[in-house]
PDB file of C-alpha atoms in Angstrom:
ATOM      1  CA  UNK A   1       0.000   0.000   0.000  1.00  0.00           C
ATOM      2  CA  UNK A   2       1.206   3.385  -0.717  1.00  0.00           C
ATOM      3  CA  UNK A   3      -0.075   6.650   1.135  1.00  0.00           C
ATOM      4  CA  UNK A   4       1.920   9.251  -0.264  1.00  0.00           C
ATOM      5  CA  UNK A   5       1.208  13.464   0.865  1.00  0.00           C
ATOM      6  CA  UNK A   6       2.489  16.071  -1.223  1.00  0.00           C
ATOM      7  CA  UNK A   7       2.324  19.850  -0.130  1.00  0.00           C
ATOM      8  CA  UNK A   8       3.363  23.021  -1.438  1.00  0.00           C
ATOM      9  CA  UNK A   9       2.583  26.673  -0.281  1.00  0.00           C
ATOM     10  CA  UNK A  10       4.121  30.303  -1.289  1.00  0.00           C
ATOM     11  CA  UNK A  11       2.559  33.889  -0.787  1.00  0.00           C
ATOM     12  CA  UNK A  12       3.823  37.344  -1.030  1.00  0.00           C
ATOM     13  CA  UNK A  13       3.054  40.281   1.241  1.00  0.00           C
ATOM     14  CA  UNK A  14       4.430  43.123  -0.124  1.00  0.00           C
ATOM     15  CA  UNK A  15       4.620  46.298   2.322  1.00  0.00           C
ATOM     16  CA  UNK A  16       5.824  49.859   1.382  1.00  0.00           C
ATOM     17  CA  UNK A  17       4.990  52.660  -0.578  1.00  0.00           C
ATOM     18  CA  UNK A  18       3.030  50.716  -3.315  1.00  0.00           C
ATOM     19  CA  UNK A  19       2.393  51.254  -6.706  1.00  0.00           C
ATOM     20  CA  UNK A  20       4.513  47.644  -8.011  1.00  0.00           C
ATOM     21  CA  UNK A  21       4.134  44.459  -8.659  1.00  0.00           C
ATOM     22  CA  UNK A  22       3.372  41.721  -6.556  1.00  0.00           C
ATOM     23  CA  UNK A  23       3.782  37.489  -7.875  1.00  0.00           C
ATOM     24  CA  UNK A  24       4.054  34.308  -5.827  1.00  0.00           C
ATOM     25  CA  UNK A  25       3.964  30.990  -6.851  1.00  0.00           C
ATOM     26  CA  UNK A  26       3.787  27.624  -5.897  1.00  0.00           C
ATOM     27  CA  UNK A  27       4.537  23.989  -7.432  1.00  0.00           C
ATOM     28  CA  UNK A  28       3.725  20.741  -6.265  1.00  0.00           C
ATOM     29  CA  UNK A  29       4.926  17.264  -7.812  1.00  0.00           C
ATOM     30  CA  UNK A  30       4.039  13.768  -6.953  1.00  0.00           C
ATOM     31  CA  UNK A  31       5.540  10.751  -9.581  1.00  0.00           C
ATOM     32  CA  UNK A  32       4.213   7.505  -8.391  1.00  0.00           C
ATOM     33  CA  UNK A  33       5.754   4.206  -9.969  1.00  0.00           C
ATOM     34  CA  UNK A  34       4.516   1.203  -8.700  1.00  0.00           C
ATOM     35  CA  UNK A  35       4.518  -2.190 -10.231  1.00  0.00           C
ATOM     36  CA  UNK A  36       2.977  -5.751  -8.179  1.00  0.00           C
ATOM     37  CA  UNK A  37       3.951  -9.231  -9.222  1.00  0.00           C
ATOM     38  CA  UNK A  38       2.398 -12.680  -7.898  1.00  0.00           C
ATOM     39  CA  UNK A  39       4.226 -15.528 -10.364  1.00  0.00           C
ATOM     40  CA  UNK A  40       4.659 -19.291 -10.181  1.00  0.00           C
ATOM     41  CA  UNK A  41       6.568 -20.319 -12.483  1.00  0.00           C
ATOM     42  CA  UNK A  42       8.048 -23.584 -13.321  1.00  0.00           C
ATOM     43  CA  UNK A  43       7.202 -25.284 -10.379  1.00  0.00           C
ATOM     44  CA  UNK A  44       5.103 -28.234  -9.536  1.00  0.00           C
ATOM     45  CA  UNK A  45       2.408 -27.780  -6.799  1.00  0.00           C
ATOM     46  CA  UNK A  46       0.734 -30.619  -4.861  1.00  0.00           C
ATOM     47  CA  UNK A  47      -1.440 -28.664  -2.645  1.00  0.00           C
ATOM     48  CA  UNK A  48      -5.037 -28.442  -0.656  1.00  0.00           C
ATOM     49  CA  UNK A  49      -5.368 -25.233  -2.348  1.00  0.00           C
ATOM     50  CA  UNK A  50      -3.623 -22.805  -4.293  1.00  0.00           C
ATOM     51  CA  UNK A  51      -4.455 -18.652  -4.393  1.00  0.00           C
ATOM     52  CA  UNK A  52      -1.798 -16.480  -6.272  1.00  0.00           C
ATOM     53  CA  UNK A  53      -2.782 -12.534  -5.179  1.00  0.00           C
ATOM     54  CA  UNK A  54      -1.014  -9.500  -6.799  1.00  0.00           C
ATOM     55  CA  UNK A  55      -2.408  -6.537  -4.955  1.00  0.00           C
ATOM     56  CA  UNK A  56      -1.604  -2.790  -5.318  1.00  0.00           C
ATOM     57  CA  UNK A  57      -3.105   0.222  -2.933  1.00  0.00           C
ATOM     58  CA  UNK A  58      -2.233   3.569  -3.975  1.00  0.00           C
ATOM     59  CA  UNK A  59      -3.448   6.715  -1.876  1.00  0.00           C
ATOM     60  CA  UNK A  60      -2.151   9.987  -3.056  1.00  0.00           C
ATOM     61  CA  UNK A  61      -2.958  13.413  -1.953  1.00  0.00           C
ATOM     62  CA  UNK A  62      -1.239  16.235  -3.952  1.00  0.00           C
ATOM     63  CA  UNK A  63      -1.881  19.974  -2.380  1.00  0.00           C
ATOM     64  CA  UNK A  64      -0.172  23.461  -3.688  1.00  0.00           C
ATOM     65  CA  UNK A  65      -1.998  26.714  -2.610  1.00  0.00           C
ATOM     66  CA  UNK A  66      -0.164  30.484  -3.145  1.00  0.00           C
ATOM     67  CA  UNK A  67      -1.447  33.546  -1.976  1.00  0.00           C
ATOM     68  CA  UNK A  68      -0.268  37.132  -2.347  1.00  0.00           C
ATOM     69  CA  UNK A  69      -1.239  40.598  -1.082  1.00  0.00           C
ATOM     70  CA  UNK A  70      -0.129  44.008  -1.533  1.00  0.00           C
ATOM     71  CA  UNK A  71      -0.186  45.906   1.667  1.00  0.00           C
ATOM     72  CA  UNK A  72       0.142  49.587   2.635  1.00  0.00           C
ATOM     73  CA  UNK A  73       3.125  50.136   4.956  1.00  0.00           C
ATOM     74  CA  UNK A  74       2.647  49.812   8.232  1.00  0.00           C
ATOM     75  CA  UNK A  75       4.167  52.886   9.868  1.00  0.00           C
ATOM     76  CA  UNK A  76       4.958  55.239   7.753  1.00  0.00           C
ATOM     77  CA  UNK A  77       7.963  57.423   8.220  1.00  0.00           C
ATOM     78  CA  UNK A  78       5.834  60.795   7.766  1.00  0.00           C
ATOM     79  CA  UNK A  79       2.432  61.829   7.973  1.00  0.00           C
ATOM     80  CA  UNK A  80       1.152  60.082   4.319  1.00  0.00           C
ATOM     81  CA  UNK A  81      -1.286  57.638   2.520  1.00  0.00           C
ATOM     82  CA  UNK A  82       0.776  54.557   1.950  1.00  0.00           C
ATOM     83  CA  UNK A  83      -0.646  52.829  -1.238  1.00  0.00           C
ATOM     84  CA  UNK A  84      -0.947  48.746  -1.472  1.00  0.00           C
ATOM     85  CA  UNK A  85       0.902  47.136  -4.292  1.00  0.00           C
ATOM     86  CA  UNK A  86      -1.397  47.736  -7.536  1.00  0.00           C
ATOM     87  CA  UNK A  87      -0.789  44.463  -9.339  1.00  0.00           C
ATOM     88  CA  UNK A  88      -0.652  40.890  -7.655  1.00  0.00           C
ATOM     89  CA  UNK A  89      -0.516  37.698  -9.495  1.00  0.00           C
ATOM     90  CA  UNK A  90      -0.998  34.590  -7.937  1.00  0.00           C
ATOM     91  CA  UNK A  91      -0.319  30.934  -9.519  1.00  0.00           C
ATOM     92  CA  UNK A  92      -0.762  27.523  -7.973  1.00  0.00           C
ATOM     93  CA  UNK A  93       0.551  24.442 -10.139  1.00  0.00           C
ATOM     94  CA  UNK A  94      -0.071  21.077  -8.938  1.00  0.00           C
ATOM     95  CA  UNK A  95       0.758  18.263 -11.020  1.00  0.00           C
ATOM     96  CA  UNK A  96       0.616  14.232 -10.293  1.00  0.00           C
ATOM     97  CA  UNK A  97       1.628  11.315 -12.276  1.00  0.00           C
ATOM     98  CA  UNK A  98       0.646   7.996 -11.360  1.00  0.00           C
ATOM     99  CA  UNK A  99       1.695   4.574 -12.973  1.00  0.00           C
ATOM    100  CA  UNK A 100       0.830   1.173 -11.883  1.00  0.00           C
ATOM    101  CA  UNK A 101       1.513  -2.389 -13.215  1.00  0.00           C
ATOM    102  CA  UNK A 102      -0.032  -5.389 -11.083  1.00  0.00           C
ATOM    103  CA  UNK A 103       0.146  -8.887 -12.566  1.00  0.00           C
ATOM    104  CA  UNK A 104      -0.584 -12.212 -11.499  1.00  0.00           C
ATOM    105  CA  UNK A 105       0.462 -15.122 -13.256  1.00  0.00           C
ATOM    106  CA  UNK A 106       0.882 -19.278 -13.510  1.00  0.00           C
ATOM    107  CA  UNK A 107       3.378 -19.609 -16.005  1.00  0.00           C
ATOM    108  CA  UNK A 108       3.252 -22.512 -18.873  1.00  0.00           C
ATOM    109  CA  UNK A 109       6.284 -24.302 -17.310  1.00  0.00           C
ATOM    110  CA  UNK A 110       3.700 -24.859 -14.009  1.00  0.00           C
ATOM    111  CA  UNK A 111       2.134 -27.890 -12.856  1.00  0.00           C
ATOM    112  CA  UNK A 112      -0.512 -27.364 -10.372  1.00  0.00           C
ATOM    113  CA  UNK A 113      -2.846 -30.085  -8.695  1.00  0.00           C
ATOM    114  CA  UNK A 114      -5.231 -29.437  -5.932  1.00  0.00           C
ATOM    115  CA  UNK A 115      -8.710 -31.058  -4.522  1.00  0.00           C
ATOM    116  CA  UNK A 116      -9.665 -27.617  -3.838  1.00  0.00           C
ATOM    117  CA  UNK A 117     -10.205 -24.081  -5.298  1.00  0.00           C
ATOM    118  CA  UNK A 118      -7.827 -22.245  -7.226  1.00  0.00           C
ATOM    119  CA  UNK A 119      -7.622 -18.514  -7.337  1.00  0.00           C
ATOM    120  CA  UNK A 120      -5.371 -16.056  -9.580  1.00  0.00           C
ATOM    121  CA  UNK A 121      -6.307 -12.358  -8.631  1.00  0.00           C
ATOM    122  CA  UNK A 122      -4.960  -9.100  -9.520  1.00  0.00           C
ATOM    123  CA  UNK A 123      -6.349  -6.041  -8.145  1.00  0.00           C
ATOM    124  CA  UNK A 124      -5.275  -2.566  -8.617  1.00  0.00           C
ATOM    125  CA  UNK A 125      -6.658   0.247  -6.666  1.00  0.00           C
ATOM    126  CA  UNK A 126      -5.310   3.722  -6.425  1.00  0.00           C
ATOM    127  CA  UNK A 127      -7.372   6.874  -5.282  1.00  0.00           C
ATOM    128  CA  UNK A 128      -5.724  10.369  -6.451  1.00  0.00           C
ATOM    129  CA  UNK A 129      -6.589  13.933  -4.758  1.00  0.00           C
ATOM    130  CA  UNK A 130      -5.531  17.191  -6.265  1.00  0.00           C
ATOM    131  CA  UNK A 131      -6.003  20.263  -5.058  1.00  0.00           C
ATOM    132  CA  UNK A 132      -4.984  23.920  -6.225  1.00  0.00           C
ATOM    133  CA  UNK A 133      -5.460  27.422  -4.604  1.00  0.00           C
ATOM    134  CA  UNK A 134      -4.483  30.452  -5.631  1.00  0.00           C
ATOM    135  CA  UNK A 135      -5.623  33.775  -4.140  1.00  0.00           C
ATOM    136  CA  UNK A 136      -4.956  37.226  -4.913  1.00  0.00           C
ATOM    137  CA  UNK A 137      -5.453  41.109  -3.569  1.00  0.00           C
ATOM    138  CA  UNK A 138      -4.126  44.384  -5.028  1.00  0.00           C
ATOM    139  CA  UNK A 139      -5.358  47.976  -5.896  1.00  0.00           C
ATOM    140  CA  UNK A 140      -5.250  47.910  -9.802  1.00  0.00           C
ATOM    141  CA  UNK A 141      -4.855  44.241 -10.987  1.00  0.00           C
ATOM    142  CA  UNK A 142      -5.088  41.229  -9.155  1.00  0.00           C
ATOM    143  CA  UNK A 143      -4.912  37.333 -10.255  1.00  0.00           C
ATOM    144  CA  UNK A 144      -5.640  34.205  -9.122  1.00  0.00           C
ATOM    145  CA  UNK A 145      -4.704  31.257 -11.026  1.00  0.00           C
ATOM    146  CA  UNK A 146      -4.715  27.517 -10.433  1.00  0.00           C
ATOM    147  CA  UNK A 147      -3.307  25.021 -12.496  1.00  0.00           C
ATOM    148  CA  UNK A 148      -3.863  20.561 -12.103  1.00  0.00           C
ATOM    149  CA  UNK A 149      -2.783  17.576 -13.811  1.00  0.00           C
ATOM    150  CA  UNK A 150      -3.633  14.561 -12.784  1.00  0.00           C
ATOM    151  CA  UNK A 151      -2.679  11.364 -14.815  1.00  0.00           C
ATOM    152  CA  UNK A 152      -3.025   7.638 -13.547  1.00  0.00           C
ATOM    153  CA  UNK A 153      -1.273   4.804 -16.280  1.00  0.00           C
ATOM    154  CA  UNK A 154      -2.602   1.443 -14.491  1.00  0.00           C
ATOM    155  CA  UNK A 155      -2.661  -1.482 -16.370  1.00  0.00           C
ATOM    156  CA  UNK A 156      -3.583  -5.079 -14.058  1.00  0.00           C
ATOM    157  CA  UNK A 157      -3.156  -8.672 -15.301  1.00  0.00           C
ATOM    158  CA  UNK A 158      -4.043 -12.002 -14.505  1.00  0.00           C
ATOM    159  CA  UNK A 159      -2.421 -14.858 -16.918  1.00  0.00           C
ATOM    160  CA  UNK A 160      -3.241 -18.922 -16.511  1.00  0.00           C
ATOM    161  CA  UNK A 161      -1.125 -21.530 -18.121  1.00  0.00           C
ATOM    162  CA  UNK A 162       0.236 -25.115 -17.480  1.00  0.00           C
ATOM    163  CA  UNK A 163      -0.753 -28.046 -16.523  1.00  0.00           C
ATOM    164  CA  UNK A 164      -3.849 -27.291 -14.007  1.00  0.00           C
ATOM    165  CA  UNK A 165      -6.481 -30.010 -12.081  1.00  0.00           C
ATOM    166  CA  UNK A 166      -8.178 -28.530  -9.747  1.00  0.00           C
ATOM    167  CA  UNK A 167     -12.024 -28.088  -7.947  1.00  0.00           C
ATOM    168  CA  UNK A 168     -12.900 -24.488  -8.383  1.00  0.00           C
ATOM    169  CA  UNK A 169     -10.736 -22.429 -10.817  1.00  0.00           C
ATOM    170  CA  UNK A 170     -11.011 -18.328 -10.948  1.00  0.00           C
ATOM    171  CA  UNK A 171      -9.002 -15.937 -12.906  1.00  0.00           C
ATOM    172  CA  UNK A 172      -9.734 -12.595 -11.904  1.00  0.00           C
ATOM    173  CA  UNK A 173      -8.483  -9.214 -12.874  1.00  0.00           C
ATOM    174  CA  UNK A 174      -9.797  -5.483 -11.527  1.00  0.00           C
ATOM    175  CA  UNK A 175      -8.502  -2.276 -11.772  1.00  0.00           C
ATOM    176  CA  UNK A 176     -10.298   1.024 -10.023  1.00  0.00           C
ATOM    177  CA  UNK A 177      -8.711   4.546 -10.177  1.00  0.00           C
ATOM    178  CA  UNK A 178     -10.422   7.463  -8.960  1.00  0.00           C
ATOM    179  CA  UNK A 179      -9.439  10.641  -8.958  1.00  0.00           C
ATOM    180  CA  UNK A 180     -10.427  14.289  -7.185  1.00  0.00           C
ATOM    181  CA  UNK A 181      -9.877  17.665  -8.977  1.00  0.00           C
ATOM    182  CA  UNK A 182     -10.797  21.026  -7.105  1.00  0.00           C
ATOM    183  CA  UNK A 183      -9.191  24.319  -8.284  1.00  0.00           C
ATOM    184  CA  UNK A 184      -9.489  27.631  -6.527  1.00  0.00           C
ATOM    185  CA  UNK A 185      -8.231  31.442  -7.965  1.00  0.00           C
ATOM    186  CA  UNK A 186      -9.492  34.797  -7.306  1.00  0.00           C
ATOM    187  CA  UNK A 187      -9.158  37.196  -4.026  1.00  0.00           C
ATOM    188  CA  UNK A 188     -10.332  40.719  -2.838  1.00  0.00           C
ATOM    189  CA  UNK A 189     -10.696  42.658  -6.614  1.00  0.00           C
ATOM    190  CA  UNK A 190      -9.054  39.951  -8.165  1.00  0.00           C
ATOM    191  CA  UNK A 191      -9.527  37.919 -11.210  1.00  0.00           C
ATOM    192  CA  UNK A 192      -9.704  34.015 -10.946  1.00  0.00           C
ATOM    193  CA  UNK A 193      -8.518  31.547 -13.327  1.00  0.00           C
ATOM    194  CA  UNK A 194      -8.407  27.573 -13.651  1.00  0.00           C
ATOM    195  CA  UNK A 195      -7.271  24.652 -15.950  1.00  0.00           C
ATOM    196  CA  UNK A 196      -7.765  21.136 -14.421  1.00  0.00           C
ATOM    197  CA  UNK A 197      -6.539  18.373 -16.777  1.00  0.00           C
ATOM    198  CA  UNK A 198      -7.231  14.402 -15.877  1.00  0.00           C
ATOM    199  CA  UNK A 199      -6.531  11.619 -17.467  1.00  0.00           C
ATOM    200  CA  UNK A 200      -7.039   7.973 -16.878  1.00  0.00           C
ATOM    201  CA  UNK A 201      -5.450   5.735 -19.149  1.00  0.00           C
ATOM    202  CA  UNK A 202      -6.837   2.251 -17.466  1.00  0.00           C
ATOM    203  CA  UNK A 203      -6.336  -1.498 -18.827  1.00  0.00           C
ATOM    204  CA  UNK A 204      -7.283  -5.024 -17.320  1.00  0.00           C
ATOM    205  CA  UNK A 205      -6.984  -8.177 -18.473  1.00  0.00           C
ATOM    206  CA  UNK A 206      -7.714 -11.689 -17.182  1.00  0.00           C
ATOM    207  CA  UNK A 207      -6.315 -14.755 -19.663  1.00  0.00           C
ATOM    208  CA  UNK A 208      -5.920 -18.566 -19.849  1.00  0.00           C
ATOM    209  CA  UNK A 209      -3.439 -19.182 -22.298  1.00  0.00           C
ATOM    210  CA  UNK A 210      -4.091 -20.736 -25.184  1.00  0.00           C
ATOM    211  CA  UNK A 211      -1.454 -24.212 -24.721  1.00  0.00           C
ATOM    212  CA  UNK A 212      -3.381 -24.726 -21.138  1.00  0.00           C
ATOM    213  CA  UNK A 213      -4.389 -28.225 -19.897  1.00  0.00           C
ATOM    214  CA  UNK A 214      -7.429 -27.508 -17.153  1.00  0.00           C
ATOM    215  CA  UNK A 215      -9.056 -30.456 -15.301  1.00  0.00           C
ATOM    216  CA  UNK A 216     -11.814 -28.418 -12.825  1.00  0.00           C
ATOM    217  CA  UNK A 217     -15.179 -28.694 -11.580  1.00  0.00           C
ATOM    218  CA  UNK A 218     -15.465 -24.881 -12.938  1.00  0.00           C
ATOM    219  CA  UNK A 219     -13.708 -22.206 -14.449  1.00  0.00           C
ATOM    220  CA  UNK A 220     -14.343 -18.524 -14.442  1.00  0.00           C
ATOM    221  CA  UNK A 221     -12.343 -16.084 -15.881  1.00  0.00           C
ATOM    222  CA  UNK A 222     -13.481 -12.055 -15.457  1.00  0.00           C
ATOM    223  CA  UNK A 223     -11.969  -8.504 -15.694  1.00  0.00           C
ATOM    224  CA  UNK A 224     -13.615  -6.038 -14.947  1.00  0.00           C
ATOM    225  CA  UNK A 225     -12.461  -1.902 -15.375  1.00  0.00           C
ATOM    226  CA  UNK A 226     -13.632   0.846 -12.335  1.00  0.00           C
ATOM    227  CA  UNK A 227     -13.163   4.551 -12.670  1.00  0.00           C
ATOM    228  CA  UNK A 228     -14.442   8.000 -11.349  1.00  0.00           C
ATOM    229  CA  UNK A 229     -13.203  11.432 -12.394  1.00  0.00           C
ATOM    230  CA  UNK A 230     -14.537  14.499 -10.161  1.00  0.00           C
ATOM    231  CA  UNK A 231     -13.451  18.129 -10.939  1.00  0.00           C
ATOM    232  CA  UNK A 232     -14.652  21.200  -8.997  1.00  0.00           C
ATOM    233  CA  UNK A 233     -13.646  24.410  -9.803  1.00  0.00           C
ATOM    234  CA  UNK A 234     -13.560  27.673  -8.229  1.00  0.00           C
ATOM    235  CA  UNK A 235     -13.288  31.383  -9.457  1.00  0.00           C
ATOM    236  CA  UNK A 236     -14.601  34.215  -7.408  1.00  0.00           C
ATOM    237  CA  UNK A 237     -13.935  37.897  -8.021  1.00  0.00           C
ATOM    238  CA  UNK A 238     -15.081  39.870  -4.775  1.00  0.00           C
ATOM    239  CA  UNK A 239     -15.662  43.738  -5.486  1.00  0.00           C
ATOM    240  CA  UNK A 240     -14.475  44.956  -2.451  1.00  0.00           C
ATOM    241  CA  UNK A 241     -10.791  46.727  -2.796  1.00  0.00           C
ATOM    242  CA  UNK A 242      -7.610  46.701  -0.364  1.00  0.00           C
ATOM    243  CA  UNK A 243      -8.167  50.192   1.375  1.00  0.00           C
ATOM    244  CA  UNK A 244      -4.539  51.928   2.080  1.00  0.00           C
ATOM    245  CA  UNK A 245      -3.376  52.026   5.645  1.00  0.00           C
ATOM    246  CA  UNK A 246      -3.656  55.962   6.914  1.00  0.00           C
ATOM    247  CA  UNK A 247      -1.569  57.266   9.779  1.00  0.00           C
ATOM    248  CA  UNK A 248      -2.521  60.184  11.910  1.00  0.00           C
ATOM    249  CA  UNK A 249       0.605  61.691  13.577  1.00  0.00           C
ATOM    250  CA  UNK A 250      -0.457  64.244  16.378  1.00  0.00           C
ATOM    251  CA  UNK A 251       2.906  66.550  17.327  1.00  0.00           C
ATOM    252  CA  UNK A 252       2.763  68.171  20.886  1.00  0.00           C
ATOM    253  CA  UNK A 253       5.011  71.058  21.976  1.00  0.00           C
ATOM    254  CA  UNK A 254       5.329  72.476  25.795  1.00  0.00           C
ATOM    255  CA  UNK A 255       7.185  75.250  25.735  1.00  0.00           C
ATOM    256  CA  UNK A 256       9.727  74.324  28.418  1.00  0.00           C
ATOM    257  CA  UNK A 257       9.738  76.081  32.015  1.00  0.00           C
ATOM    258  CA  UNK A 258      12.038  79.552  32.680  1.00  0.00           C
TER     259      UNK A 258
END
């Protein structure tokens, strides 16, 4: 099983006498290779019961969020208006790459007897969350932008060949990948923006070969194929601008005693 957490963050916060250009940016990459093998091979097997299992869990969470403000100075060295940053641009990019192999095989050099049931399984399973924020706040010009790319390459295999005499024979092959989309831009005044790409490129395949000798009470051979693909999307443009920071500096004199 693999449980694998990616995160990413940036911002900016600019503070001073305003009037430039804000930009943060953030970039998150997960690359997931993962590859499952169940084989006998060349082998002879005397026993009660036989189950060859080739089993991959994937869990992958992939996160990047960037934020940027432009802020009026704090204190001021004189008596002023101290103007935010009028431009702030804002990109998230979150990309994750997924690729599984599971297989599950008796090989043609394999001699297998057994009273009882015989089971070849492979089972692929991987579950992919991506998530992009990107948040923005400025005077003049302000963007929010999130970019995701999810892609999951899973191909799972189950192969039966040789000699085989058994009760109950199955040959099973099944492959699920899901994956979770949500992008986010925009900000106070700001302009939001998102491209969410996913692909699934998803194979399964459950074989008995054609030189196979089977002696069984019954044989069942299935593959079957699983998939979701959820994208939510985000933009929001609120109306409301950043208001400069004003100082009020009160001077006192007292004329000093004679």
């Amino acid at each position: 099983k693999n449980t694998i957490i990616t995160k990413a963050g940036a911002g900016t916060n600019e503070e001073g006498a305003g009037g430039g250009t804000g930009v943060g940016a953030s970039f998150a990459l997960l690359t997931l290779n993962s590859k499952s093998v169940a084989a006998v091979k060349d082998v002879q097997v005397n026993a009660e019961s036989l189950k060859v299992l080739a089993e991959a869990v994937s869990e992958l969470e992939t996160r990047s969020i960037t934020g940027g403000k432009g802020e009026a100075a704090a204190e001021p060295a004189e008596p002023a208006v101290a103007e935010a940053n009028k431009k702030e641009i804002s990109v998230g990019l979150t990309v994750a790459v997924i690729n599984s192999e599971v297989a599950a095989t008796i090989g043609s050099g394999a001699e297998v007897t057994t009273a009882g049931e015989l089971t070849l399984d492979a089972k692929s399973d991987i579950a992919s969350t991506v998530q992009s924020g990107a948040a923005a706040e400025a005077t003049d010009l302000a963007v929010g932008a999130s970019i995701l790319v999810n892609v999951i390459n899973s191909a799972t295999e189950a192969n039966l060949g040789g000699k085989i005499a058994a009760g109950d024979i199955t040959v099973s092959a099944a492959d699920t990948a899901n994956q979770s989309l949500t992008a986010s831009g925009g900000g106070s005044g700001a302009s939001g923006a998102y491209i969410a790409v996913a692909v699934i490129n998803q194979s399964s395949a459950a074989a008995v070969e054609g030189s196979t000798e089977i002696e069984g009470s019954s044989l069942s051979v299935t593959s079957t194929q699983n998939n979701t693909t959820t994208v939510t999307a985000v933009s929001a443009s609120i109306s409301t601008p950043v208001r400069p920071i004003t100082r009020a500096v009160a001077v006192t004199s007292t004329p000093g005693s004679a």
